[in-house]
Amino acid sequence: MTPSADLAVVGAGPAGLAAAVTAADRGLRVVLLDAGERPGGQIHRHAAGQAHPPSLHGRRHFAPRARRLAAHRRAGRVTHLPAHHVWTVVPHDGADGAWALHAVAGPDEAPATVHARTVLLATGAYERHLPFPGWTLPGVVGAGGAQALLKSGLVLPGRRVVVAGSGPLLLAVAGSLAAAGARVPAVVEAADYTAYASGLPTLLRNPGKLAEAALHGGTLLRHAARLLTRHAVTAAHGTTRVEAVTVTRLDRDWRPVPGTSRRVPCDALAVGHGLVPQLELATGLGCATRRTPDDTPALVVDADQATTVPGVWAAGETGGVGGADLALTEGEIAADAIAHALRGTPRDPRRTAALTRRRARLRAFADTMAAAHRPGPGWTGWLDDTTEVCRCEEVTAGRVREAVADLGAHDARTVKLLTRAGMGWCQGRMCGQAVARLAGEPPAPDRRPLSCPVPLGHLAAPPTTDPTDRGARA
Amino acid sequence: MIVGAGVVGAACAYYAARAGLSVAVVDRGPVAGGTTGAGEGNLLVSDKEAGAELDLALLSTRLWRELAEALPPRDAIEYEPKGGLVVASDGTALTALRALAAGQRAAGVTAHEVAPGELARLEPGLAPGLAGGVHYPQDAQVQPARAAAALLRAARRMGAAVRLGEEVTAVLTGPDGTVRGVRTPRGDLRAPAVVNAAGTWGGHVAALAGTRLPVMPRRGFVLVTEPLPPGFVRHKVYAADYVADVASGSADLQSSAVVEGTPAGPVLIGATRERVGFDRTLSTEALHRLAARAVALFPALERVHAIRAYCGFRPYLPDHLPAIGPDPRVPGLHHACGHEGAGIGLAPATAVLVTAALTGAEPPVPAAPFRPDRFTP
Ligand SMILES: Cc1cc2nc3c(=O)[nH]c(=O)nc-3n(C[C@H](O)[C@H](O)[C@H](O)COP(=O)(O)OP(=O)(O)OC[C@H]3O[C@@H](n4cnc5c(N)ncnc54)[C@H](O)[C@@H]3O)c2cc1C
Ligand SMILES: Cc1cc2nc3c(=O)[nH]c(=O)nc-3n(C[C@H](O)[C@H](O)[C@H](O)COP(=O)(O)OP(=O)(O)OC[C@H]3O[C@@H](n4cnc5c(N)ncnc54)[C@H](O)[C@@H]3O)c2cc1C
C-alpha cells in the first residue's frame, strides 16, 4: 500500500493554510482537513461566493495563499477536505503512515479516515467566557461569535451593542460592529491598557500591531464609542431579551468596586474574555502543555514547531494565542521543518532566520498582551449563587461552590463529576474555564477524547476507507 | 487512618465513624479523584456467579438501599433501583444464562426469566430476534462520585477528619513492625490502624508498609451519548457474554456493553476491559466494540451521537476478588482494595467487614475469601 499523505494538516486557518501550501511547495503530498466549509479559519471567515475576505489582511495574506492552494489542488499535491471535523488522531501501525485521523464529514455525517506520515495541529482557539448574572439572556452573544457572524455576511446582534470582556479582540469587534452600522455605546475592558506600558519595548517592535490598534481606535472614535478600561459588565438585565447592562469599576484583581455601578441601555451585548487554544487532539496524543502568561494551557513546541510527540507538529493558536501573523509565520516554519525531516529538503538559512526572528517578536508581544488581559481572581465577585455557570446542564455557581466548600472538590474534573458542570453538548468549552477558576485552580488542558459528537453508527461500523486513497479531491 | 478517598475509603470512613471509632481520611487528590470518578455506578448482582463475591454484593445491595435514605439530602447519591436485564442472542447463550441464574437464585438473588415475546414490554427499543433474557430487579445504580462525596461528608459530620491533597509517602511502623500511622509531606499522622483503600494504587501503599499485594490496573472505556428522551433505555441492559468477560483472566481487549439511561438523559455504554497498564491513549478499537454491541442491542442508537468517552483503571487482583481485612504480615495494617469492576457496588459491604475487624465484631458475611495474604509471592 502506498502512503496516502506525507502530512495531514488539521485546521485551515492562517496557520494550517500557510503550512499546507508551503509543504506542497516543498514537494510533500498534503491533506488539509477543516471542520469549516471554506479555508481561512476564524479571522478569514467570509461569505459564500466571496473570493476572499474583504479585510486588508485578507487581501494581503489570505488571497495569495488561497490561490496557491487552488493550484496545488489542481496539481494533486494537496487534497483539501472541507467540512471534515477530525474527532481523534491516533497512532496507526501500517505502511500507509504513522497516524490515522478519523473525521465526521459533511452534513450527512459520513465517516472518513485519513492516514499520514506526519500531522500538523493547527486547530486554533475558542473564546473564553466568564459568566455573570443575566449572561444567558437572548441578545447576549460571544464577542468573537458576533465577529464571525458579521464576517459570514450575516446579521448584527442588535442596533445598540455594548462590547465587553477583555482582550484586543474587543476593539476589532467594536470596530466591525460600528462599521456595519451598529451603535456601540461602550467598549468595556476589564484590564488596564496601561498594563501594556511595561511591554512598551515589545509594542514598539511591533509597528504592525500599533497600526492595527490605531485603526480600530480610529473607527471607534468616528462612531463615538467610549472605551472604559478596568470596568466590567457585571450583570445583564431584561425579561425576554437584554435591555440594559450594569457596568462596574474593577480593582486590580477584577473585584467590583462597590458604589460604582451604572446602567447602560442596549439591545445586545457582545462579550468575551480572550481566547483559549483548542488542544484536545493534541492532549489525546500525549503532547505536553505549558501555561501562557494568562494561565491558559498551550502546547509546548520547539524551534521547529514540533510538539513533544515525535511526528506531530503544531502551529498558530494551539501553541499560545498570538494572532494571525504569528500563525502564518509558525505555519511556514513548521512546513519547512517537516519537509526537511521527511525528505531532507534543505532549508534556506536566511529565510529560517527571518521567520524565527519574526516569530520571537510576535510571540513576545503575545505574551505581553496575555499577561495584561489575564483574568483577575476577583471576577467571581460578579456571580451570585443563582447565576448559571454551565448552560448545557443548568448548573449554578451556588452548586459549584457547594461542591468545592462542602464535598471535597478541588478541581474542575471533580466539580464536573459532582455537579455535571461541563458534561453537556459543548463538553465544557463554554464553562470549563469558569468552573476551574471557581474550584480554585488554573484551568487544566482540555481532555476530550472525542473532539466532536460522533454517530455511534460510525464507531460501530468496520474501519472506513481513506478518502485520499480514492483520489478524492474535494 | 484511611488512605484513599474513593468510594471504598469514603464508605470505610462512614461505617467506622458510625461505629464510634476516631477516623481520619487522607488522599493525595480530591474526593473520587481516582477510579471512582471513572466508574459507572452499577450495583450489580446479575453479573456475579454464586460465591463469596455475590454474598458481598447482596449485602451491599441492602446497604446501598439504606444509605439512599440515610445520606442527606434526598437524592444525594442518585440511587435508582432500576433493575437489570440480561439478554441472550441465541440458544447457547440462553442455556448458559439460565444456568447462571439458577445458581444465583439459590444464593438469594431474585431473577425472573423473560420470554422473547416479553422483552419488548420491558425494553421497547431492544433488537428483535433475541432468544430471551433474565430480569434482575435487585440491580441498582448510584452516581459514584456523589456517593463517595456524600459518604465522606456524613463521616465528617460524625467527627471524621478529611485531609485532601496530601500524599501518603510512608507507612510508619514501630520497632516490632506494628503500624503506627502514616507520613505525608505535611507531617506524621499517628494511628494504631491504617486502612489501605488506595484502589488501583493499593499495591504501592502495601509496599510502603513493607508487604506485597499484587493490585494491577485493568483499563476500561465508557461511551456517553447525547441526551435521549426518558424511557429510551429503562434498565441496565447487557448481553449474556458480559458474564464470561468479567471472569476472564486474559489481557486482551474484552468488551461487553452495559447500556443504560441516566436521569439527565445521556445513555452510558460501558465498559471494555483490557490490561495495558496506565495507558490513557484513546483506543478506537475499544470504542468500536462498545458501539457495535450497543447498536446490536438497541438498533436506534446507530444514529445517536457519542459526545464523550472516558477511561479509568480498575484495581484488580489475580483471582478477581478484593483484599479485605487485617494483614497478618503487618499488625495494624488493613486492606480494602482490589475491587476491580465492582468497587462501587461492593463499597458498603467492604466497609462493614473492615469496621467489624477494627472493632472485633462478628462479620455479617465470611471474610476469609478476601484474606489479603492469600497470594503466595
Ligand atoms: C470566534 C473568533 C473570532 C475571531 N475574530 C478575529 C478577528 O476578527 N480579528 C483577529 O485579528 N483575530 C480574530 N480571532 C483570532 C484568530 O483566531 C487568530 O488570530 C487566527 O485566526 C489564528 O489562526 P489559526 O490558524 O491558529 O487558527 P484558526 O484561524 O482558529 O483556525 C483553526 C481552524 O481549525 C479548524 N479546526 C479546529 N478543530 C478542528 C478539528 N478537530 N477538525 C477539523 N478542523 C478543526 C477550525 O474549523 C478552524 O478553521 C478570532 C478568534 C475566534 C475564536
Ligand atoms: C470504566 C469503568 C467502569 C466501572 N464501572 C463500575 C460499575 O458500574 N460498578 C462498580 O461497582 N464498579 C465499577 N467500576 C470499578 C470501580 O470504579 C472501582 O472498583 C472503584 O471505584 C474502586 O474504588 P476505590 O475507592 O477502591 O479506588 P479509587 O477510587 O481509585 O480510590 C483510591 C484513592 O486512593 C488515593 N491514593 C492512592 N495512593 C495514595 C497515596 N499514596 N496517598 C494518598 N492517597 C492515595 C487515590 O488518589 C484515590 O483517590 C468501574 C471502573 C471503570 C474503570
mmCIF file of N, CA, C and O in Angstrom, chain A residues 3 63 67 142 226 253 280 407 415 417 430 454 460:
data_model
loop_
_atom_site.group_PDB
_atom_site.id
_atom_site.type_symbol
_atom_site.label_atom_id
_atom_site.label_comp_id
_atom_site.label_asym_id
_atom_site.label_seq_id
_atom_site.Cartn_x
_atom_site.Cartn_y
_atom_site.Cartn_z
ATOM 1 N N PRO A 3 1.847 5.168 0.805
ATOM 2 C CA PRO A 3 1.458 6.135 1.824
ATOM 3 C C PRO A 3 0.455 7.124 1.233
ATOM 4 O O PRO A 3 0.637 7.596 0.107
ATOM 5 N N ALA A 63 -5.654 35.902 0.287
ATOM 6 C CA ALA A 63 -5.926 35.689 -1.133
ATOM 7 C C ALA A 63 -4.775 34.980 -1.853
ATOM 8 O O ALA A 63 -5.020 33.996 -2.568
ATOM 9 N N ARG A 67 -4.990 31.171 -3.548
ATOM 10 C CA ARG A 67 -4.679 30.875 -4.958
ATOM 11 C C ARG A 67 -3.659 29.746 -5.056
ATOM 12 O O ARG A 67 -3.797 28.856 -5.885
ATOM 13 N N GLY A 142 -21.334 35.967 22.145
ATOM 14 C CA GLY A 142 -19.881 35.982 22.260
ATOM 15 C C GLY A 142 -19.315 37.064 21.359
ATOM 16 O O GLY A 142 -19.828 37.295 20.258
ATOM 17 N N ARG A 226 -17.179 54.750 23.569
ATOM 18 C CA ARG A 226 -16.341 55.064 24.708
ATOM 19 C C ARG A 226 -15.591 53.813 25.132
ATOM 20 O O ARG A 226 -16.186 52.741 25.238
ATOM 21 N N ASP A 253 -7.563 43.398 40.929
ATOM 22 C CA ASP A 253 -7.839 41.961 40.855
ATOM 23 C C ASP A 253 -9.181 41.647 40.192
ATOM 24 O O ASP A 253 -9.678 40.542 40.315
ATOM 25 N N GLU A 280 -7.657 19.482 22.365
ATOM 26 C CA GLU A 280 -7.973 18.090 22.714
ATOM 27 C C GLU A 280 -7.324 17.054 21.806
ATOM 28 O O GLU A 280 -6.968 15.976 22.270
ATOM 29 N N LEU A 407 -18.075 19.382 49.574
ATOM 30 C CA LEU A 407 -17.998 17.995 49.108
ATOM 31 C C LEU A 407 -16.589 17.549 48.755
ATOM 32 O O LEU A 407 -16.389 16.428 48.316
ATOM 33 N N VAL A 415 -15.494 18.810 40.266
ATOM 34 C CA VAL A 415 -16.722 19.615 40.240
ATOM 35 C C VAL A 415 -17.669 19.050 39.172
ATOM 36 O O VAL A 415 -18.871 18.900 39.390
ATOM 37 N N LEU A 417 -17.810 15.978 38.043
ATOM 38 C CA LEU A 417 -18.373 14.701 38.472
ATOM 39 C C LEU A 417 -19.483 14.896 39.489
ATOM 40 O O LEU A 417 -20.447 14.154 39.527
ATOM 41 N N MET A 430 -17.678 26.028 26.998
ATOM 42 C CA MET A 430 -18.299 27.258 27.457
ATOM 43 C C MET A 430 -17.969 27.551 28.923
ATOM 44 O O MET A 430 -17.685 28.677 29.279
ATOM 45 N N VAL A 454 -19.870 12.111 17.641
ATOM 46 C CA VAL A 454 -19.663 11.117 16.581
ATOM 47 C C VAL A 454 -20.843 10.149 16.583
ATOM 48 O O VAL A 454 -21.168 9.593 17.633
ATOM 49 N N ALA A 460 -19.499 1.939 15.302
ATOM 50 C CA ALA A 460 -19.892 0.535 15.233
ATOM 51 C C ALA A 460 -19.471 -0.104 13.915
ATOM 52 O O ALA A 460 -19.227 -1.304 13.853
#
